[in-house]
Coordinates of C-alpha atoms and ligand atoms in Angstrom, one line a residue:
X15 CA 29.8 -4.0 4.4
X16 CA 27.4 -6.1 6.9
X17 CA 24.3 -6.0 6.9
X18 CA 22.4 -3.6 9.3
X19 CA 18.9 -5.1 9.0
X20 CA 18.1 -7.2 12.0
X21 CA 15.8 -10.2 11.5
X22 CA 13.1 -11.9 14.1
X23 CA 14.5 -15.0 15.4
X24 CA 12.8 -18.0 15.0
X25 CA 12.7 -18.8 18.5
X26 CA 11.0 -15.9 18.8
X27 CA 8.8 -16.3 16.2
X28 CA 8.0 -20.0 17.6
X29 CA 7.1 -18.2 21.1
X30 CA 4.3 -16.0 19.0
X31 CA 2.7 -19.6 17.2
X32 CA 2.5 -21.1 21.2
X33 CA 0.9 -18.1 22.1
X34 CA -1.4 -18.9 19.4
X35 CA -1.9 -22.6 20.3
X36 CA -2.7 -21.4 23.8
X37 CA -5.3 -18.6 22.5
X38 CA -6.7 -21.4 20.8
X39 CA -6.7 -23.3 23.7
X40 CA -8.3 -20.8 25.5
X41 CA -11.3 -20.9 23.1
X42 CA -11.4 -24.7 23.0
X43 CA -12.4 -24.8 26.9
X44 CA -15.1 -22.2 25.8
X45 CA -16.6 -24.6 23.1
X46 CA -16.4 -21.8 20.6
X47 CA -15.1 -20.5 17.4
X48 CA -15.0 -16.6 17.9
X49 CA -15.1 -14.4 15.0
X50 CA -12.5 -11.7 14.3
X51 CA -13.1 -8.7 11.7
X52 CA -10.1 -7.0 10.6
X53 CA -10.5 -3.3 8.9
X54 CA -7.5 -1.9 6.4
X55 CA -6.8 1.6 6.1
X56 CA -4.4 3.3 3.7
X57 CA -2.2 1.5 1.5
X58 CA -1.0 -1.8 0.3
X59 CA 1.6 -2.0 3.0
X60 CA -1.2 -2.3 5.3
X61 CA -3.2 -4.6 3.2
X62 CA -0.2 -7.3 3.1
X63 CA 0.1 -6.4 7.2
X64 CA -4.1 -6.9 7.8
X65 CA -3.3 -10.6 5.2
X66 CA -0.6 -11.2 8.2
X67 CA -2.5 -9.8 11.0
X68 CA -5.6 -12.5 9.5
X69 CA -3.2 -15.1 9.4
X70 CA -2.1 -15.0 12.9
X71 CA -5.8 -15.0 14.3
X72 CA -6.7 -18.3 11.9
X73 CA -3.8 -19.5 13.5
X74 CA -5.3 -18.8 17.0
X75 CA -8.7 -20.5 15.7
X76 CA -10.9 -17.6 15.1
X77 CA -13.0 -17.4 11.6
X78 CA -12.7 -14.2 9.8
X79 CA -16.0 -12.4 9.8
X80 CA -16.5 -9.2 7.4
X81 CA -18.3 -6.9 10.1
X82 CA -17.7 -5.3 13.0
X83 CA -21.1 -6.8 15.3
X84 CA -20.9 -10.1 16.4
X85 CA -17.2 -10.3 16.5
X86 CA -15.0 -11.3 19.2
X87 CA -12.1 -9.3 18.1
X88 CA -11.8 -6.0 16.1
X89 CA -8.7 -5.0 14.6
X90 CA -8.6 -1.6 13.1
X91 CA -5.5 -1.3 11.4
X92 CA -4.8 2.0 10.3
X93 CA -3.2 4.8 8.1
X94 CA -2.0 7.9 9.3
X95 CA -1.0 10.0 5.7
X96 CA -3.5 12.5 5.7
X97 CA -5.9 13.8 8.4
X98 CA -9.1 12.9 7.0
X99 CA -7.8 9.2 7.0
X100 CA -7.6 9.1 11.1
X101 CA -10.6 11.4 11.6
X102 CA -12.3 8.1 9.6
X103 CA -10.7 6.1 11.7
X104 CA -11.6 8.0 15.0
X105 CA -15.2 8.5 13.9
X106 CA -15.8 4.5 13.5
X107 CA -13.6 3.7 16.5
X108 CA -16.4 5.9 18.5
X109 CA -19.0 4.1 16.5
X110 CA -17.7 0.8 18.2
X111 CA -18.6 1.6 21.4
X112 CA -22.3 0.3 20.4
X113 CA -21.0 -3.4 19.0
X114 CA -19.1 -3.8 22.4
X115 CA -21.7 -2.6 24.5
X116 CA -24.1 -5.3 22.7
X117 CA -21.4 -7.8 23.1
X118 CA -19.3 -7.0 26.1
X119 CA -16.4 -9.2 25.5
X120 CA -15.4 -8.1 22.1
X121 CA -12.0 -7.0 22.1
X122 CA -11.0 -3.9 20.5
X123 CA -7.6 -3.3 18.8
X124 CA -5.9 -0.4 17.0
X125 CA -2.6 -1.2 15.1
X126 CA -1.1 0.2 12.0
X127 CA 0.5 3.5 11.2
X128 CA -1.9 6.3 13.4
X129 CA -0.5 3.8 16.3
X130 CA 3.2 4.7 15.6
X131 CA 2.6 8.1 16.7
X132 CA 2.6 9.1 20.7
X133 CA 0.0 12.2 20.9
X134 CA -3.2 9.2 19.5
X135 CA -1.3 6.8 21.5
X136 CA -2.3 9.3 24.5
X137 CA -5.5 10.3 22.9
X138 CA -6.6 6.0 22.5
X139 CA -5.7 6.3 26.6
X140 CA -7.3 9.0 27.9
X141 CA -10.7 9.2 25.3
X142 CA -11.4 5.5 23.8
X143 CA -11.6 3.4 27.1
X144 CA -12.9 0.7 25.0
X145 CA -9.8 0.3 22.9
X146 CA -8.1 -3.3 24.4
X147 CA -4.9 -3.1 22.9
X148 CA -2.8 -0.9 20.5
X149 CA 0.3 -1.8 18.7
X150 CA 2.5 -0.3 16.1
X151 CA 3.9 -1.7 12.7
X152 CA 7.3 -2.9 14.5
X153 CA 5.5 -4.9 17.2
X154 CA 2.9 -6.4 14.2
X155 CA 4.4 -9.9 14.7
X156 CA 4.1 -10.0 18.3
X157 CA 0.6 -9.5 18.2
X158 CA -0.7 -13.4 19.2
X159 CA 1.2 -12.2 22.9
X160 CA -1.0 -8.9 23.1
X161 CA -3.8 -10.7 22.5
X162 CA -3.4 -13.6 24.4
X163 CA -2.5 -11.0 27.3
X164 CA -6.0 -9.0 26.8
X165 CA -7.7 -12.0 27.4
X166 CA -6.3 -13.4 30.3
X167 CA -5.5 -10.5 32.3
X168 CA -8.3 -8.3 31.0
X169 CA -6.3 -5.4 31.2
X170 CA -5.4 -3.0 28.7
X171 CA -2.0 -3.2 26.6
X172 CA 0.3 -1.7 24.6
X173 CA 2.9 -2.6 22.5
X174 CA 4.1 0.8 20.7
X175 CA 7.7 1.3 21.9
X176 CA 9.5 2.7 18.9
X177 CA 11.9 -0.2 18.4
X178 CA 14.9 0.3 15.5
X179 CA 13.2 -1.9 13.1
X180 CA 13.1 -5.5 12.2
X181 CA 12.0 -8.2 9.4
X182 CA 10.0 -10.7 10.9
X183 CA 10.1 -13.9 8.5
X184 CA 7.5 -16.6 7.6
X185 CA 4.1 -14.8 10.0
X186 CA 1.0 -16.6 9.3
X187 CA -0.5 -15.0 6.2
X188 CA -3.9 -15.2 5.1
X189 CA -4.2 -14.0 1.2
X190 CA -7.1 -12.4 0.2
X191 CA -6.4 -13.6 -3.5
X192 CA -5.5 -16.3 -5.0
X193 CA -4.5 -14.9 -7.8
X194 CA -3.0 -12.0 -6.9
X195 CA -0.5 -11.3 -4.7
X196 CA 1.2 -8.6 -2.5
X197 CA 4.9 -9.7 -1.7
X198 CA 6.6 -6.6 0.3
X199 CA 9.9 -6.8 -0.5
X200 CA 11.0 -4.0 2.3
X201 CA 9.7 -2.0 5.0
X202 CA 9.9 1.7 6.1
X203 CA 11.0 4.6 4.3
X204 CA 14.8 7.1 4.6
X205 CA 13.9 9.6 2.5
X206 CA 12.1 11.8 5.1
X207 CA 10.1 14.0 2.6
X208 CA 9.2 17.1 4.5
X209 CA 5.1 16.5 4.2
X210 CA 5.5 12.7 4.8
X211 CA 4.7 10.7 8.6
X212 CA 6.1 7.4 7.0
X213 CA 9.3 7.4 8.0
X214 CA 8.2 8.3 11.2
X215 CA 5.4 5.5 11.9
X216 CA 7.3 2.7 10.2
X217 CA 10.8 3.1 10.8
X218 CA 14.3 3.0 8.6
X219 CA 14.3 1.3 5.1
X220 CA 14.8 -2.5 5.5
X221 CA 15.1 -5.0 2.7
X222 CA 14.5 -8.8 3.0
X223 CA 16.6 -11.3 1.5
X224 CA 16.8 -11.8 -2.1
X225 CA 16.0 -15.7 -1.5
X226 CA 13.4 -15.5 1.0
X227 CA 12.2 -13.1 -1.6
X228 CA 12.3 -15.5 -4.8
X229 CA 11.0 -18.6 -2.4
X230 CA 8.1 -16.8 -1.3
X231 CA 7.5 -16.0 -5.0
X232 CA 8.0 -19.2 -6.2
X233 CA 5.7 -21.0 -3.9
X234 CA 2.7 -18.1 -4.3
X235 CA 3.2 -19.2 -8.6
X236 CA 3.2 -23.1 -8.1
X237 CA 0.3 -22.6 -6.0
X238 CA -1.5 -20.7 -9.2
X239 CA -0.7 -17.1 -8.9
X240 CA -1.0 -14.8 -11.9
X241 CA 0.1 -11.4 -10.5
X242 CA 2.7 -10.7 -8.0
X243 CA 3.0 -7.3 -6.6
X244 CA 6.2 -6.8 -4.9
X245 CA 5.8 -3.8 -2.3
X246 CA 8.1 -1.3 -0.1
X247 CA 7.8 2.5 0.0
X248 CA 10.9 2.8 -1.9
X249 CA 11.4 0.4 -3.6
X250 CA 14.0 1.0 -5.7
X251 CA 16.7 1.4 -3.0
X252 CA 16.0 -2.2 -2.2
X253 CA 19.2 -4.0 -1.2
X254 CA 21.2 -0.8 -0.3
X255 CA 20.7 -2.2 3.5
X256 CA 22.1 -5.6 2.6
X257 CA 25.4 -7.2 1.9
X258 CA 23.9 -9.0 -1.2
X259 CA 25.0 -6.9 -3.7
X260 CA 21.7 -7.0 -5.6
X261 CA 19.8 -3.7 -6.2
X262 CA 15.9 -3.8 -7.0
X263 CA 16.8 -4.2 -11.0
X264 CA 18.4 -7.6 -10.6
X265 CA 16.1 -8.8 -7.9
X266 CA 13.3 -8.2 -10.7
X267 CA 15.6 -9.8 -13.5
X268 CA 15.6 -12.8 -10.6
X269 CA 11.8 -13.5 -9.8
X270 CA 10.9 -13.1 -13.8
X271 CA 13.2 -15.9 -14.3
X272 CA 10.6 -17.7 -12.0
X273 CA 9.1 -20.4 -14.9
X274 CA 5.4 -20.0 -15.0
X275 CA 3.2 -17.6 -16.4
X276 CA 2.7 -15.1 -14.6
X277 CA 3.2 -11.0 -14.4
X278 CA 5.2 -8.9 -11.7
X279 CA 4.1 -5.2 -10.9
X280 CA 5.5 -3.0 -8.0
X281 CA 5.3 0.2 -6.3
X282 CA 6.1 2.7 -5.4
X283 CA 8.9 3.9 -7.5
X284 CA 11.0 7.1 -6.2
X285 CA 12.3 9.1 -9.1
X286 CA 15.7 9.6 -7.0
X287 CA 16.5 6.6 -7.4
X288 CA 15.0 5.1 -10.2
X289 CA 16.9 5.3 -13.2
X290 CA 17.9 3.4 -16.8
X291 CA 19.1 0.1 -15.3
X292 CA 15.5 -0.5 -13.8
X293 CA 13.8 0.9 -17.1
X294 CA 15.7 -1.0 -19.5
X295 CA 15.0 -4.8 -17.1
X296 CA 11.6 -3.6 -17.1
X297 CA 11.5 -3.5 -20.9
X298 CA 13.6 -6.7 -21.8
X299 CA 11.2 -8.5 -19.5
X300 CA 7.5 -10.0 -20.9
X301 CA 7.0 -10.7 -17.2
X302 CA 7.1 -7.6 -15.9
X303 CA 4.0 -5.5 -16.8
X304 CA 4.7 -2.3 -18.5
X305 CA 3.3 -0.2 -15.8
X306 CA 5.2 2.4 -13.9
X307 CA 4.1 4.3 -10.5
X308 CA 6.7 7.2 -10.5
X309 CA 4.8 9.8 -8.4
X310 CA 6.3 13.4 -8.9
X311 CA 4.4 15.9 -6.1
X312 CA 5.3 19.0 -7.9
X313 CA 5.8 20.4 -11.1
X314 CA 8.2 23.2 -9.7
X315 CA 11.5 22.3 -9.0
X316 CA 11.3 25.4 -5.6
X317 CA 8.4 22.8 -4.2
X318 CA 10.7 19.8 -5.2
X319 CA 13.5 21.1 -3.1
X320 CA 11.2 22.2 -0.2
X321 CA 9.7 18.4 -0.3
X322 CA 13.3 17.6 0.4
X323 CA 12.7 14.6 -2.8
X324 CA 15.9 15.1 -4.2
X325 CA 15.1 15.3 -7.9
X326 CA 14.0 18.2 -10.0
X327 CA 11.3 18.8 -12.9
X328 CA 14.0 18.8 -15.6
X329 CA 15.8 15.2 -14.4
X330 CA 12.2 13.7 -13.7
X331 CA 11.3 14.5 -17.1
X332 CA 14.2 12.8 -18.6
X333 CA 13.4 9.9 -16.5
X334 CA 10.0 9.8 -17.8
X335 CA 11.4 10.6 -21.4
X336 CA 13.9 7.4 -21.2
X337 CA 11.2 4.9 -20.1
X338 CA 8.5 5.7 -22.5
X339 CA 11.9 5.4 -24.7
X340 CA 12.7 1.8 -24.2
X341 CA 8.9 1.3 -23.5
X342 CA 6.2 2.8 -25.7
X343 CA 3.3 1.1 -24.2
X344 CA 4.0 2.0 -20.9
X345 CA 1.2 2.8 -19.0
X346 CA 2.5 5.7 -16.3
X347 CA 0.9 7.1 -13.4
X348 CA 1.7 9.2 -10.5
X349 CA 0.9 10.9 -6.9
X350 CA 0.9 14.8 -6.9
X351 CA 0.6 17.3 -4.1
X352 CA -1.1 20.8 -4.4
X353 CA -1.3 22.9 -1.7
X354 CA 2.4 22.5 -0.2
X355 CA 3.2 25.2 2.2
X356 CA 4.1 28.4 0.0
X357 CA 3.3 27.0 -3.4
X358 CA 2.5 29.7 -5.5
X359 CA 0.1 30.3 -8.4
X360 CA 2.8 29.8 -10.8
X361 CA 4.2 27.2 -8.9
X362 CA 0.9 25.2 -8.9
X363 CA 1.0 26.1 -12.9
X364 CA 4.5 24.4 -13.3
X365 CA 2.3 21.6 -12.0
X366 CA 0.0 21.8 -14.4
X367 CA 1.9 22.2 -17.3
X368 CA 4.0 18.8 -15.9
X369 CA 0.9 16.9 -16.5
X370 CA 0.4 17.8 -19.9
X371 CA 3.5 17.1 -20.9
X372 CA 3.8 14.2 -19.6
X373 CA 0.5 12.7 -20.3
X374 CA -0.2 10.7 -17.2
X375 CA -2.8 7.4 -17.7
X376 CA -4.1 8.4 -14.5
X377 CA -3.1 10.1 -11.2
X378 CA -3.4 10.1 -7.3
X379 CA -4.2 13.9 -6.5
X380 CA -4.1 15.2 -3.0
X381 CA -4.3 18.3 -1.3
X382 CA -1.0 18.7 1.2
X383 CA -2.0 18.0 5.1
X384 CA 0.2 18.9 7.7
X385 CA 1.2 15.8 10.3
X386 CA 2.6 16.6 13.3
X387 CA 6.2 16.4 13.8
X388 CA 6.8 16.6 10.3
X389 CA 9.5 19.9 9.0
X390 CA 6.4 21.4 6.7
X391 CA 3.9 21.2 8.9
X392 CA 6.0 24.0 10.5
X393 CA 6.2 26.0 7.4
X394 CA 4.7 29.4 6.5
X395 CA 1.6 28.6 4.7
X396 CA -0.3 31.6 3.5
X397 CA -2.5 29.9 0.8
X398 CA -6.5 29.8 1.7
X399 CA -8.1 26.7 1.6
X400 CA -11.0 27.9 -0.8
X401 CA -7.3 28.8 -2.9
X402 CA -6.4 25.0 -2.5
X403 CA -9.6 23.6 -3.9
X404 CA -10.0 25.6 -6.8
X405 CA -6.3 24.0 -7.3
X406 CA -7.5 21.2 -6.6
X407 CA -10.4 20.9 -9.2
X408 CA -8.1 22.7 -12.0
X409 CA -5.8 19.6 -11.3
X410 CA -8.7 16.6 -11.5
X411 CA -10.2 18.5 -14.4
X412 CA -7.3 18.1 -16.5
X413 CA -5.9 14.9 -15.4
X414 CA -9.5 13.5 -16.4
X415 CA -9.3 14.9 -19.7
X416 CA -6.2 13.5 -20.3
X417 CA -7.4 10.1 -19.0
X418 CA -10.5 10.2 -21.3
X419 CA -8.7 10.9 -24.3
X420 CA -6.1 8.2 -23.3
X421 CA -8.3 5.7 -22.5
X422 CA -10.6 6.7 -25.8
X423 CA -7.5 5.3 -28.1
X424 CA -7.8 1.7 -26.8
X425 CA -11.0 1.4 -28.7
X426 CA -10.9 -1.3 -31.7
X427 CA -7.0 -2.8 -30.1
X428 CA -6.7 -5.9 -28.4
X429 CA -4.8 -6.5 -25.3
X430 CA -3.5 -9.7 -23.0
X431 CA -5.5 -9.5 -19.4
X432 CA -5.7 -11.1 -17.0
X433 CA -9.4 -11.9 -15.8
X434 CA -9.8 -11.5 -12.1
X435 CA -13.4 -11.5 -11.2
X436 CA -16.5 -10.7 -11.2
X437 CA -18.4 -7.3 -10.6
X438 CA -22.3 -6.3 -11.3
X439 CA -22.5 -9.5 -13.4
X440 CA -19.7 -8.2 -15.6
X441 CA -16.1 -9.9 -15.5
X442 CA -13.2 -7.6 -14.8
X443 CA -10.0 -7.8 -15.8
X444 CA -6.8 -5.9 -16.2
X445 CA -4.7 -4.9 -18.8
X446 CA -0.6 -5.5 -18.7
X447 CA -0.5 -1.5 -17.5
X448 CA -3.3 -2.0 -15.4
X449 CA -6.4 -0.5 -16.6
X450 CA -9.4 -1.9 -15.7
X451 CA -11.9 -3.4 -18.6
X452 CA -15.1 -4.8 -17.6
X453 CA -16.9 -7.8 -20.2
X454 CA -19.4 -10.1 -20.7
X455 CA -18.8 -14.0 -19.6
X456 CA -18.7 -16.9 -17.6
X457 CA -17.6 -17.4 -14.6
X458 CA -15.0 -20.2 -15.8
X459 CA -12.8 -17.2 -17.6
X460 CA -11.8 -15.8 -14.0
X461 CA -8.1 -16.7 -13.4
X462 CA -7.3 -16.8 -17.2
X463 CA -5.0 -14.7 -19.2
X464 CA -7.2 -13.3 -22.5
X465 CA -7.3 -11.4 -25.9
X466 CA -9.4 -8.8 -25.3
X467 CA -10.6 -6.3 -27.8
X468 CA -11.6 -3.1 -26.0
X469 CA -14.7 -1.7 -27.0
X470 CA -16.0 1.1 -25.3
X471 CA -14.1 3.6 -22.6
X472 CA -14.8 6.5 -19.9
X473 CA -12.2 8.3 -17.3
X474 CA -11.7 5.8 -15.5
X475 CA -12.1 2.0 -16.7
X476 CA -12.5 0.2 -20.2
X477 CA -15.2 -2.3 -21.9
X478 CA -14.4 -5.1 -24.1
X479 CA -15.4 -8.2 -25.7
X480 CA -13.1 -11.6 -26.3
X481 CA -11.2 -11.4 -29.4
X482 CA -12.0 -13.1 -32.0
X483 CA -10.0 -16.2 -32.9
X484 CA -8.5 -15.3 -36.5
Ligands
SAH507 N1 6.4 6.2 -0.8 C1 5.6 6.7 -1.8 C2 4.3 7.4 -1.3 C3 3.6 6.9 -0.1 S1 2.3 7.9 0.5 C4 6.4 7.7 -2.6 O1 7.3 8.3 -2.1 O2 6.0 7.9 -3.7 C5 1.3 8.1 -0.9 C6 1.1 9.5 -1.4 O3 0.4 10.3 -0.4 C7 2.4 10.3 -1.6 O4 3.0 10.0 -2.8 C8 1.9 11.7 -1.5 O5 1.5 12.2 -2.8 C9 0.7 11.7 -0.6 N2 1.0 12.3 0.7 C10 1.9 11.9 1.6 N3 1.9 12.7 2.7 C11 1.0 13.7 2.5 C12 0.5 14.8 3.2 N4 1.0 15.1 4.3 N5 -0.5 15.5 2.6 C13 -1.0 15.2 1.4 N6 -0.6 14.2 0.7 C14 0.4 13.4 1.2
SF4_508 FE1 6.9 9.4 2.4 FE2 8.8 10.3 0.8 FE3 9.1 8.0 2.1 FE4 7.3 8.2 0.1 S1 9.5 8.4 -0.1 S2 7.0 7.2 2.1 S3 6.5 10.2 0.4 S4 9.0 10.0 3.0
F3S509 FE1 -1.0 5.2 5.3 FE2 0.9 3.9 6.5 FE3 0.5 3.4 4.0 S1 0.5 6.1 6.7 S2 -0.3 5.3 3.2 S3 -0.9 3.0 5.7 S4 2.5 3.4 5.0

């Protein structure tokens, strides 16, 4: 088998870094250091992509500012899962009107999912004449050539083409951590769930290579990272796209064997595809935190097959069952829909029921959207939205019990974390599943690995105290 994943020249790539040395250029002649502000939407996928995006405008000479006024350039980079997320981002687009009008040459940019699809494409066009440039995931690492364009022609552009998908390799990256990192280990998405626009805004699965991979995540631990966070929508079909012969299991086996101390996470899991190989590294591994992301959707296995997600209620559970199996502690949470086209109240029970069965730490509810050009936001869909929310709340109500009680048996233990800053005066760290615990302490503890012995807890986070030296 070849490989069908097409990577970014470096010539290429060396044409985007002149285009930088002439935007810096550019500003030199001006006697100025502009200011860029860069605003993430959505998931981590775009976080790592606005770390790029920062990276490539430090490499053009701008500073990074953290508001909108005053910059030179604005890149919104945006998310387009649900609704609500692009009316946010329509709503401060408009609001930007006022920041260019009070500094006329600030350039506006809109990149990220909402600028995979055509109809805001046309509605950027025709309604935000203030917008400078837009440009979709694919055309991310060409964005030193937009810009540089915008500001010598003046004219707007757009880079949005729906190209077959690529893996650009060694883009300027600016991390917003220092401890903790995001390394996406693949891009896009094949599973084509019928509620989901991912596939559709960021293209066919795509796995980078397994050494660019373990280099990348052997230079972020030698330069003191503590937590690595590998990234792809799927990401355990990694490799399936590559001649490598090395699925997502042995790619983790490869980066724990990275010396250093240090802790790997990842999401998100799909159940399809995630399965006793992955669950049994995972537990043979002290590197690898105990911490699972393995979002379900539905608790009805009707819904399941309507999602088009390829598993049903009875073989997720016996995922579930197997990992808690080989791993006790683990710390599980998930993404659930309610509200899919034609889900019914017994359906939305089935739901229910799931989650108390399976006990989740905590979970990531939402009520289903439709997205254009998706199959379910063509289906029948009698359900009232007053229906949805009462749902809706039923759901949260007893996911935050659940959490509570959880959370109220790590009272009196003791747990590694890793402290990674500082919040309200209070020190925050994380446990190996992830849960947050705040503490008392210096400032010198941040970037440490410590014994915490957790003293106090609510829904959502944990408080705790060093542990006492025996
Ligand atoms: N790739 C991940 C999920 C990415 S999107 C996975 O398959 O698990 C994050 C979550 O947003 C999804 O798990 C889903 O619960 C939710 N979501 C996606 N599309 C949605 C829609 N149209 N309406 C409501 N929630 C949606
Ligand atoms: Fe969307 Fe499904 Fe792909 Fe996740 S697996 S990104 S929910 S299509
Ligand atoms: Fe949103 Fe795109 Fe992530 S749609 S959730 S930012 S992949």
């Amino acid at each position: 088998m070849s490989s069908k994943t097409t990577v970014i020249s470096q010539e290429a790539l060396q044409q985007q870094l002149g285009y930088c040395n002439e935007i810096l250029q550019y500003w030199r002649q001006r006697n100025r250091t502009p200011l860029a502000y860069v605003e993430t939407y959505g998931c981590q996928q775009n976080e790592a992509d606005s770390e790029r995006i920062r990276g490539m405008l430090i490499e053009s000479g701008y500073a990074i500012t953290q508001e909108a006024e005053g910059a030179d350039v604005v890149v919104m980079n945006t998310c387009a899962i649900r609704e609500h997320a692009e009316q946010r981002v329509f709503g401060n687009l408009g609001a930007l009107t006022h920041t260019k009008r009070r500094h006329s040459t600030q350039k506006i940019f809109l990149c990220g999912c909402m600028a995979g699809q055509e109809h805001v494409v046309q509605r950027i066009k025709k309604s935000y004449p203030h917008v400078d440039g837009v440009f979709s995931t694919h055309h991310l690492w060409q964005f030193p050539q937009l810009l540089l364009q915008v500001l010598t022609t003046g004219k707007r552009q757009y880079f949005v083409e729906d190209e077959a998908g690529s893996i650009a390799e060694g883009l300027p990256q600016q991390r917003d951590s220092k401890l903790k990192a995001w390394v996406s280990i693949m891009y896009g998405c094949n599973n084509f769930c019928t509620y989901c626009i991912v596939p559709y805004v960021r293209g066919r699965e795509r796995s980078r290579k397994s050494c660019d991979i373990l280099t990348e995540c052997r230079q972020l631990i030698d330069s003191g990272v503590k937590e690595i966070t590998l990234l792809g929508q799927n990401v355990n079909s990694y490799g399936k796209d590559l001649d490598e012969g090395v699925d997502f299991a042995d790619l983790l086996q490869k980066i724990a064997q990275i010396p250093g101390d240090f802790l790997i996470r990842f999401m998100t899991s799909h159940p399809r595809d995630a399965g006793k190989k992955l669950f049994d590294t995972m537990a043979a591994s002290p590197k690898i935190a105990k911490q699972l992301h393995l979002p379900f959707q539905s608790g009805s296995s009707r819904v399941l097959k309507a999602m088009n997600r390829h598993y049903d209620r009875d073989t997720y559970l016996q995922a579930v069952t197997y990992a808690k199996s080989v791993m006790p502690e683990l710390v599980l949470t998930s993404d659930v829909i309610v509200g899919f086209p034609g889900e019914t109240e017994e359906e939305f029970e089935e739901t229910i029921s799931l989650i108390q069965q399976v006990r989740y730490d905590a979970l990531f509810t939402f009520i289903f959207s439709p997205r254009a050009g998706t199959p379910a936001a063509g289906m029948e869909d009698p359900t009232t939205k007053e229906e949805k929310n009462r749902r809706f709340d039923r759901l949260c109500a007893v996911q935050n019990a659940i959490s509570e009680e959880i959370h109220a048996e790590y009272i009196g233990k003791t747990y590694r974390c890793l402290i990674d800053g500082k919040d309200n005066d209070l020190l925050t760290a994380r446990t190996e599943g992830g849960r947050l615990v705040r503490l008392s302490g210096g400032d010198e503890h941040i970037g440490t690995f410590a014994d915490i012995t957790v003293t106090g807890s609510n829904t959502w986070s944990l408080t705790g105290t060093f542990a006492t030296k025996e």
